[in-house]
CSV table of C-alpha atoms in Angstrom, one decimal:
chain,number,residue,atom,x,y,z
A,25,UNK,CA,-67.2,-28.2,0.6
A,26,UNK,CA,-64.6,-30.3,-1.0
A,27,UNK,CA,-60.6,-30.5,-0.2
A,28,UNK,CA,-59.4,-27.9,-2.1
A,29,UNK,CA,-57.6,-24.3,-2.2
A,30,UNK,CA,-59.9,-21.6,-3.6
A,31,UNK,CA,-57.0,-18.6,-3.9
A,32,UNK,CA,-59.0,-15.4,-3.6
A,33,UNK,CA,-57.1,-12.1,-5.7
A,34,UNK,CA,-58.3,-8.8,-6.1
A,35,UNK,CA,-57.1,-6.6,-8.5
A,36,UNK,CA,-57.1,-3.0,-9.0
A,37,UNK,CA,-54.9,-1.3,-11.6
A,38,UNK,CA,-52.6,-4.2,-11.3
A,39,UNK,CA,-52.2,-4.8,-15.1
A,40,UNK,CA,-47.9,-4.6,-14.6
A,41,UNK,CA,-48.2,-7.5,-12.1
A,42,UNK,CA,-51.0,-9.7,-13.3
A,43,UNK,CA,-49.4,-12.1,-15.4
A,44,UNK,CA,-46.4,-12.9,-13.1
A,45,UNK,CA,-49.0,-13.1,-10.0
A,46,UNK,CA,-51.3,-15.7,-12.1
A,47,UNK,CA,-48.8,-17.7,-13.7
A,48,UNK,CA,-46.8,-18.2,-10.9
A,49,UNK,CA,-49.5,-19.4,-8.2
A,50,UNK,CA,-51.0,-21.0,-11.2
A,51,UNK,CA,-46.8,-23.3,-11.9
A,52,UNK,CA,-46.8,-24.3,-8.1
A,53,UNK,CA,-49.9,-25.3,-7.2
A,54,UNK,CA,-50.4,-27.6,-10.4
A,55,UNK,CA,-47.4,-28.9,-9.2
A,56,UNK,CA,-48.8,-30.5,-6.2
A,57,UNK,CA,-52.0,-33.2,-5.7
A,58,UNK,CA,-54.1,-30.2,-4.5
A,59,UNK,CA,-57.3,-29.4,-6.0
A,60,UNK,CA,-57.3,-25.7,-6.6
A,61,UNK,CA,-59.1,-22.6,-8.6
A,62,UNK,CA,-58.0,-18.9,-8.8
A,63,UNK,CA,-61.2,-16.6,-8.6
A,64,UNK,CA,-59.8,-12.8,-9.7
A,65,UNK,CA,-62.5,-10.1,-8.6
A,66,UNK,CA,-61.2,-6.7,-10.8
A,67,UNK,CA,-62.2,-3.6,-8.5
A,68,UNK,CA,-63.5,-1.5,-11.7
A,69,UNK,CA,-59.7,-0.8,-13.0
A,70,UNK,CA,-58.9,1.8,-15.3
A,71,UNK,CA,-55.6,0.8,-16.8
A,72,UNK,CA,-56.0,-2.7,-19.1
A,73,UNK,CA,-56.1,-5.1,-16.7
A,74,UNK,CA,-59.6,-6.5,-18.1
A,75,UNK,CA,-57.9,-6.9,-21.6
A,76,UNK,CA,-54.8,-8.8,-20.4
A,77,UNK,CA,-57.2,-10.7,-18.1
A,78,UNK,CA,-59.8,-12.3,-20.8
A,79,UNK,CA,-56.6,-13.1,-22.6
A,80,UNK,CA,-55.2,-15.1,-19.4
A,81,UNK,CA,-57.9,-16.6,-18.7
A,82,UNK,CA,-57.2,-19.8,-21.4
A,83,UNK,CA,-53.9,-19.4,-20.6
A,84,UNK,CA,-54.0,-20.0,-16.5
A,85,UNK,CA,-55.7,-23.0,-14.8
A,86,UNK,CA,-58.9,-22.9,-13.8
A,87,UNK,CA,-58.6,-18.8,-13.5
A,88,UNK,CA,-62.6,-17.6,-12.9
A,89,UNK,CA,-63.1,-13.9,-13.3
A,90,UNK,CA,-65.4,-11.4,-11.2
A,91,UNK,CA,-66.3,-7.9,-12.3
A,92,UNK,CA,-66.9,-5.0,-10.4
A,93,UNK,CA,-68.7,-1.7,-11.5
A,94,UNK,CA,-67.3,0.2,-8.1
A,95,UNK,CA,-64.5,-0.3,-6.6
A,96,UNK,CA,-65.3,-2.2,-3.3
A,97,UNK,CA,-62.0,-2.3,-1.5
A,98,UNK,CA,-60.3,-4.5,-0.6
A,99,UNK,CA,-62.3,-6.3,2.2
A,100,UNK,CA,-65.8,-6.3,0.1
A,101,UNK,CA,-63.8,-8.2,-2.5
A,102,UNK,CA,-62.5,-10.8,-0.6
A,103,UNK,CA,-65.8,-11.5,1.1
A,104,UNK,CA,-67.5,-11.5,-2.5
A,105,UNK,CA,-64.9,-14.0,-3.6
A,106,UNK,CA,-64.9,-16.4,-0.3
A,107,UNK,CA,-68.8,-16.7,-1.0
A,108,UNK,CA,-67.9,-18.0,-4.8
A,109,UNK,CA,-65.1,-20.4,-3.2
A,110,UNK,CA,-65.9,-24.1,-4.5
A,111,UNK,CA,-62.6,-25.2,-1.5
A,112,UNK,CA,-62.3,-25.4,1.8
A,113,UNK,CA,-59.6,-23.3,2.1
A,114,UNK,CA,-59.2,-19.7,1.1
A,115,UNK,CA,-55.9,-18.3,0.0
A,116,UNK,CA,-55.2,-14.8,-0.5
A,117,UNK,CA,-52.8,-13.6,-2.6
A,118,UNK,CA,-52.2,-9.8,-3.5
A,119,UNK,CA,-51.9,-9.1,-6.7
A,120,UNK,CA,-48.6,-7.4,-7.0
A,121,UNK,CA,-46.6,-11.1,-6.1
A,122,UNK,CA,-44.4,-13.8,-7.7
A,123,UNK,CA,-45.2,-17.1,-5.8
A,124,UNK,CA,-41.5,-18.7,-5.8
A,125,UNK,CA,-42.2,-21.6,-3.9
A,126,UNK,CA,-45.0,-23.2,-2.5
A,127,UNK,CA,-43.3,-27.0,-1.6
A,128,UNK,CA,-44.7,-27.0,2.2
A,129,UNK,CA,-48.1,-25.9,1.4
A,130,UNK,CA,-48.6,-28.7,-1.1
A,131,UNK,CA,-46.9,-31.3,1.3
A,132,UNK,CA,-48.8,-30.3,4.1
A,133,UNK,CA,-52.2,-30.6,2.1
A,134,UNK,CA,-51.1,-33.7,0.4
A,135,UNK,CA,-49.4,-35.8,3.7
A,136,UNK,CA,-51.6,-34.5,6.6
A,137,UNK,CA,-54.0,-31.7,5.6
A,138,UNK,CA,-54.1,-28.1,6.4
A,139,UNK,CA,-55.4,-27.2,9.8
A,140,UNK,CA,-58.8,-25.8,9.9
A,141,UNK,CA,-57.4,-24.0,13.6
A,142,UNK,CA,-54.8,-22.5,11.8
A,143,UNK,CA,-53.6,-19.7,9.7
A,144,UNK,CA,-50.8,-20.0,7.5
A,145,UNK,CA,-48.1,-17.7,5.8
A,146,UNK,CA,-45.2,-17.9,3.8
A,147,UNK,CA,-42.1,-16.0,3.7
A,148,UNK,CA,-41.9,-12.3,1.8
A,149,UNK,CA,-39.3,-11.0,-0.1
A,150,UNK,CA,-38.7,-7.4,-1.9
A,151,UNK,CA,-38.1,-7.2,-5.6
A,152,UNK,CA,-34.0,-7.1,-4.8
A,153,UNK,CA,-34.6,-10.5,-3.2
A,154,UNK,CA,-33.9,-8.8,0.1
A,155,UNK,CA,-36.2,-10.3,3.5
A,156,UNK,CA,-39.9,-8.3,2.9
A,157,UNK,CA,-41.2,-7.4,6.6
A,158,UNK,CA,-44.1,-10.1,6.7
A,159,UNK,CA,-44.8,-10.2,10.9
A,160,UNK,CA,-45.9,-7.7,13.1
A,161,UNK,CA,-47.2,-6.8,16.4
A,162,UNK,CA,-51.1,-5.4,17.2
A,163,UNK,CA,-51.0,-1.9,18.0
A,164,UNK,CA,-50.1,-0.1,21.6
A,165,UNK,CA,-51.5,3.5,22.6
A,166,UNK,CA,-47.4,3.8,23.6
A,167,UNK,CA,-46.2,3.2,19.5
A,168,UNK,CA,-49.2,4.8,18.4
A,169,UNK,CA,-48.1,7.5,20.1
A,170,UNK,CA,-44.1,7.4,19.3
A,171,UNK,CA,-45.5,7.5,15.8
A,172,UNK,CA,-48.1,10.1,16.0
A,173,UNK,CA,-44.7,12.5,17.1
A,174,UNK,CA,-42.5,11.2,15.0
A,175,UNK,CA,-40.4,9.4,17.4
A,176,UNK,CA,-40.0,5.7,15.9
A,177,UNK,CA,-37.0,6.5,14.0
A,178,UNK,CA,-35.1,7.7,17.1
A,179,UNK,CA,-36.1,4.3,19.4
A,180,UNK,CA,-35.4,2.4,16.4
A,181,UNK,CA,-32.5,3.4,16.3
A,182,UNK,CA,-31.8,3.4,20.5
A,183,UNK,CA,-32.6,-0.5,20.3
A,184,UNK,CA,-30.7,-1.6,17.7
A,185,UNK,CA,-27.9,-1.5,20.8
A,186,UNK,CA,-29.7,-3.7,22.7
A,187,UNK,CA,-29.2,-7.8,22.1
A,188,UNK,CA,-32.5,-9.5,20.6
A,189,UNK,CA,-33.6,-12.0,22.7
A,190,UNK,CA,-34.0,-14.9,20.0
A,191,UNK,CA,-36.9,-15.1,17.6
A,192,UNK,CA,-39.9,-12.3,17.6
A,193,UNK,CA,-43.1,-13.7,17.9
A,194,UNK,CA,-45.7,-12.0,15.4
A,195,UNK,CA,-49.4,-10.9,16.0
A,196,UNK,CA,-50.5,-10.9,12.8
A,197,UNK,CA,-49.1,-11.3,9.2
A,198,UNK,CA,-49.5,-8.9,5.9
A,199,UNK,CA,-52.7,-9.8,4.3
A,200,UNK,CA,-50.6,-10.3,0.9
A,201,UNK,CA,-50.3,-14.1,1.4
A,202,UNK,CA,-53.0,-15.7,4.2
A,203,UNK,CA,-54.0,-19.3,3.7
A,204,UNK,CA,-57.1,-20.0,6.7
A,205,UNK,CA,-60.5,-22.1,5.8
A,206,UNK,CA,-63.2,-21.3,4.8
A,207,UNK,CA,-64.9,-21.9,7.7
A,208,UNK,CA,-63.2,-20.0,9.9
A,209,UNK,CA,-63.7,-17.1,7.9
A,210,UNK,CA,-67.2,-17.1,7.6
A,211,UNK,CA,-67.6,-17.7,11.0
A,212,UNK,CA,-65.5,-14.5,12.1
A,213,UNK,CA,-67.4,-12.8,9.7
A,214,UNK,CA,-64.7,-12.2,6.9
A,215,UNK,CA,-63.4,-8.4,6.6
A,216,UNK,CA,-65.0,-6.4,8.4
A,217,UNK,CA,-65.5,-3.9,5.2
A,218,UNK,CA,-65.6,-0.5,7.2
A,219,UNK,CA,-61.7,-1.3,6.7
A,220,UNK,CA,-61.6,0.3,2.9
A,221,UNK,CA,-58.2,0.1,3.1
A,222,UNK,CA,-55.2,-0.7,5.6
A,223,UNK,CA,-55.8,-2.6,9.0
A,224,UNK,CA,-58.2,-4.7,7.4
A,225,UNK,CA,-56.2,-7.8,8.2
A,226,UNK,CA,-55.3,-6.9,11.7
A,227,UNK,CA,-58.8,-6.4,12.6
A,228,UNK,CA,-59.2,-10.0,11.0
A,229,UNK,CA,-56.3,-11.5,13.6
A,230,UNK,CA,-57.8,-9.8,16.4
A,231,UNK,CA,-61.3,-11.4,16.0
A,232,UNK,CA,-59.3,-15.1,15.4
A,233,UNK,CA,-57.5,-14.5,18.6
A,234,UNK,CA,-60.9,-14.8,20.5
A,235,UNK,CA,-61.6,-18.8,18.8
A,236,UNK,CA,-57.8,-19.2,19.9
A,237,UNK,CA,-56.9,-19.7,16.2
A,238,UNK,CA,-52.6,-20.8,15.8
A,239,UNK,CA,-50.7,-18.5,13.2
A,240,UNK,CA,-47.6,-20.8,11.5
A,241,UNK,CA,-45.3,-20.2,8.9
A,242,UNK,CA,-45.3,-22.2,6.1
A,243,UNK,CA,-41.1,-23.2,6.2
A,244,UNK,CA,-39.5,-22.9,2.9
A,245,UNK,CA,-42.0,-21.2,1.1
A,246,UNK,CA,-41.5,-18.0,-0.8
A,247,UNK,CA,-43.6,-14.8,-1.9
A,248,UNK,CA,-42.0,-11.9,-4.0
A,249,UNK,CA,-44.2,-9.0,-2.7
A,250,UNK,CA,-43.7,-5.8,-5.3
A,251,UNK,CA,-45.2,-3.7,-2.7
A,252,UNK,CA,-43.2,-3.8,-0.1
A,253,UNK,CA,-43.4,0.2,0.6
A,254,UNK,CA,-40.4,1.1,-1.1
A,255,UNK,CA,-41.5,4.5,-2.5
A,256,UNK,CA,-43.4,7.5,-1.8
A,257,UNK,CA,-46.7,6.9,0.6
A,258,UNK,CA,-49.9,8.4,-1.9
A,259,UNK,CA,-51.9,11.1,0.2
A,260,UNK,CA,-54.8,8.2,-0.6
A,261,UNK,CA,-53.0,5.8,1.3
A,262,UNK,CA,-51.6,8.2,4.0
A,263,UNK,CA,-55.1,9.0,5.1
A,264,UNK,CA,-57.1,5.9,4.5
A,265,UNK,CA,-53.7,4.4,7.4
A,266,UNK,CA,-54.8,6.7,9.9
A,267,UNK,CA,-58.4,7.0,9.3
A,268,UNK,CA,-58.6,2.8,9.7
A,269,UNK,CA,-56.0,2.9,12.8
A,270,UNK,CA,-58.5,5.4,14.3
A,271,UNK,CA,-61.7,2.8,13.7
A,272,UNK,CA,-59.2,-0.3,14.6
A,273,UNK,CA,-58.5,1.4,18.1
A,274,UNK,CA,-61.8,2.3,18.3
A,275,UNK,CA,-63.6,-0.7,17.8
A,276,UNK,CA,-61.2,-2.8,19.9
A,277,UNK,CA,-61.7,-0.4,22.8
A,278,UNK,CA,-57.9,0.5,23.0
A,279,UNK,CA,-59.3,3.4,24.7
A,280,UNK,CA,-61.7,6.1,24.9
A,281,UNK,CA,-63.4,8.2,21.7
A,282,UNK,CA,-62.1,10.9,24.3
A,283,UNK,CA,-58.5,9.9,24.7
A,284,UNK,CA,-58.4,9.0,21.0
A,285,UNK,CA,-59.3,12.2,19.7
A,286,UNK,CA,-56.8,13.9,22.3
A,287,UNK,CA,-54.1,11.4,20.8
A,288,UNK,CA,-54.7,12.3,17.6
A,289,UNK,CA,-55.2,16.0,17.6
A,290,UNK,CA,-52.3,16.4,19.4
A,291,UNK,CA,-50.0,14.2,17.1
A,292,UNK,CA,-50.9,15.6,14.3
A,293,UNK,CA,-51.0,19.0,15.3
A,294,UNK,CA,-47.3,18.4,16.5
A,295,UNK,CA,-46.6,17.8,12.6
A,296,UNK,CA,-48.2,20.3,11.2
A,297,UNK,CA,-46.2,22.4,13.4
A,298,UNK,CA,-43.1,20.8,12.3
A,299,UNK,CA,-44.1,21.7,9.1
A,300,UNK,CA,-44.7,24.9,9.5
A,301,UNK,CA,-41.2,25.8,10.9
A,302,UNK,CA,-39.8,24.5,7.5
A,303,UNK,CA,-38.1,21.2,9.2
A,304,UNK,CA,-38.2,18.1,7.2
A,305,UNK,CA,-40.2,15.2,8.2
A,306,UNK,CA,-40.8,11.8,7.1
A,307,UNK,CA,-44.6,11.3,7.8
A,308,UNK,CA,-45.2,8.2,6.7
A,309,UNK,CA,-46.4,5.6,9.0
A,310,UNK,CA,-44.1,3.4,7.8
A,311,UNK,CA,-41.0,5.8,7.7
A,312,UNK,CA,-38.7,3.9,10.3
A,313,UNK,CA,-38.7,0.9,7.9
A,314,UNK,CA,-38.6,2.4,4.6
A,315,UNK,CA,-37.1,5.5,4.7
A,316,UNK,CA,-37.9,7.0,1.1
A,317,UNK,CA,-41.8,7.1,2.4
A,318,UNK,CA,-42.6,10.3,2.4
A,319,UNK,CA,-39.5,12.1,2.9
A,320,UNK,CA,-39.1,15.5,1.4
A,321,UNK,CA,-41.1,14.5,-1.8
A,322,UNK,CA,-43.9,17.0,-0.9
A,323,UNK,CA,-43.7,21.0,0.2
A,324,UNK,CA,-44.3,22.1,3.9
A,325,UNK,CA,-47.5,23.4,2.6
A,326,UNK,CA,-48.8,20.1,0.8
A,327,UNK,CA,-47.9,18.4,3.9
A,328,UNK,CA,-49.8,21.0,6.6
A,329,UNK,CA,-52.8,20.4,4.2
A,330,UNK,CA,-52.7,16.6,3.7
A,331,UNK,CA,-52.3,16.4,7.9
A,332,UNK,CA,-55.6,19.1,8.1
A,333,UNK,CA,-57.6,17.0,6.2
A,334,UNK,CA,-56.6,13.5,7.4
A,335,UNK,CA,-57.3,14.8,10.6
A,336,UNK,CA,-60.8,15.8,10.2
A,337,UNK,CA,-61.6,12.6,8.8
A,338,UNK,CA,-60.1,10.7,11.5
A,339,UNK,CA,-62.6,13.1,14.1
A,340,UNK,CA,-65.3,12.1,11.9
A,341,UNK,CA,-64.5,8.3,13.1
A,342,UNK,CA,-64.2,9.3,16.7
């Protein structure tokens, strides 16, 4: 394989952010030495993105496009992609991002070369410019739990009293922006694609821990990440979370098919409950950090059901 960076996107109904994402990758990595192509799989979209993307393509450097009849999810797409990468080095870039700044990156390839032991990320913001949470930490039967019963917001809340004890160090970063090689992917067997969607990228981090793989952050450079979770968890999304965080637990032996079914029956028979007596509750996984997700946008009945059925498909797992 030669030097290179082979940036990996997959886009699904991402008409609105296409242009920004392409052209922007596109502006800082021609303004390096590196080698570099942009290989864009569409996921069988239904909005215009193929229109808009034939017209891009003699517009942004070295853009090759990929068509899919299905929609493959988001792991399948990658791992089509990283077979068609010309590089030895993958990047992956959502496709709802600006790349601001990408300076370290192309010094790094251009003065030393990137590591073929290490995974590299960048920095996130939100739209407002405001720190995006990129870092986070592998899942605990204890926050799975404080989750499951709603409990995050409170402890959140409890240790923002305590002093933090200098920088956190991160498990794993958001899949939006991951630069790794080639190799190493192949050789952990890319995304494992049982993970349709969500977890995907923490399953990934938890295979590279075995090789003893390093995680750095690329200093200085930036990624506007549109979304950032700042608006109302889909029913789609809300199962597909907990469906994958079921098969993530299960297939790193976190515990017991047992103990996980008793976890989650009795979580999310605590909400439905909840529900039942009228008393509003943010559901969403992700409602400790943004607090519009999933509060009071749906009735106590639309919630009861969207907990039922999640539910059952998360016993189907276990």
């Amino acid at each position: 394989m030669s030097k290179g960076i082979s940036v990996l996107i997959v886009n699904y109904n991402g008409e609105k952010f296409l242009k920004e994402c392409l052209q922007s990758i596109d502006l800082q990595l021609s303004r390096g030495d590196v080698p570099f192509e942009i290989l864009l799989l569409d996921n069988a979209s239904t909005d215009d993105s193929a229109s808009l993307l034939n017209t891009l393509q003699s517009r942004v450097n070295h853009l090759k496009l990929y068509w899919s009849d299905t929609n493959l999810g988001f792991s399948a797409a990658n791992n089509r992609l990283a077979k068609h990468a010309a590089y030895d080095h993958l990047l992956l870039l959502n496709n709802d991002t600006h790349t601001l700044r990408l300076d370290s990156l192309v010094q790094l390839f251009s003065e030393t070369g990137l590591d073929h032991g290490t995974i590299y990320t960048a920095d996130l913001l939100n739209p407002d410019g405001s720190p995006q949470k990129s870092g986070f930490n592998y899942p605990s039967l204890a926050r799975i739990a404080l989750g499951l019963f709603l409990l995050k917001p409170l402890f959140a809340a409890l240790f923002r009293f305590f002093p933090k004890g200098g920088k956190e160090a991160y498990d794993y970063y958001s899949g939006c922006f991951l630069v790794l090689s080639k190799q190493l992917f192949q050789e952990v067997g890319g995304f494992d694609e049982q993970f349709y969607f969500y977890h995907e990228e923490c399953d990934l981090f938890l295979r590279m821990d075995q090789r003893g793989v390093r995680k750095e952050k690329l200093a200085g450079d930036v990624i506007v990440h549109y979304g950032g979770g700042g608006t109302e968890i889909s029913a789609f999304s809300f199962q597909n979370y907990y469906v994958n965080l079921a098969r993530l637990l299960l297939k790193h032996r976190y515990a017991s098919k047992r103990r996980l079914r008793c976890l989650f029956k009795a979580g999310f028979k605590w909400r439905i409950l909840l529900s039942a007596c009228k008393l509003p509750i943010n559901y969403s996984p992700a409602g400790h950090i943004y607090p519009e997700q999933g509060k009071n946008h749906r009735s106590a009945k639309e919630i009861q059901l969207l907990h039922q059925s999640t539910l059952a498909e998360i016993l189907k797992v276990l």
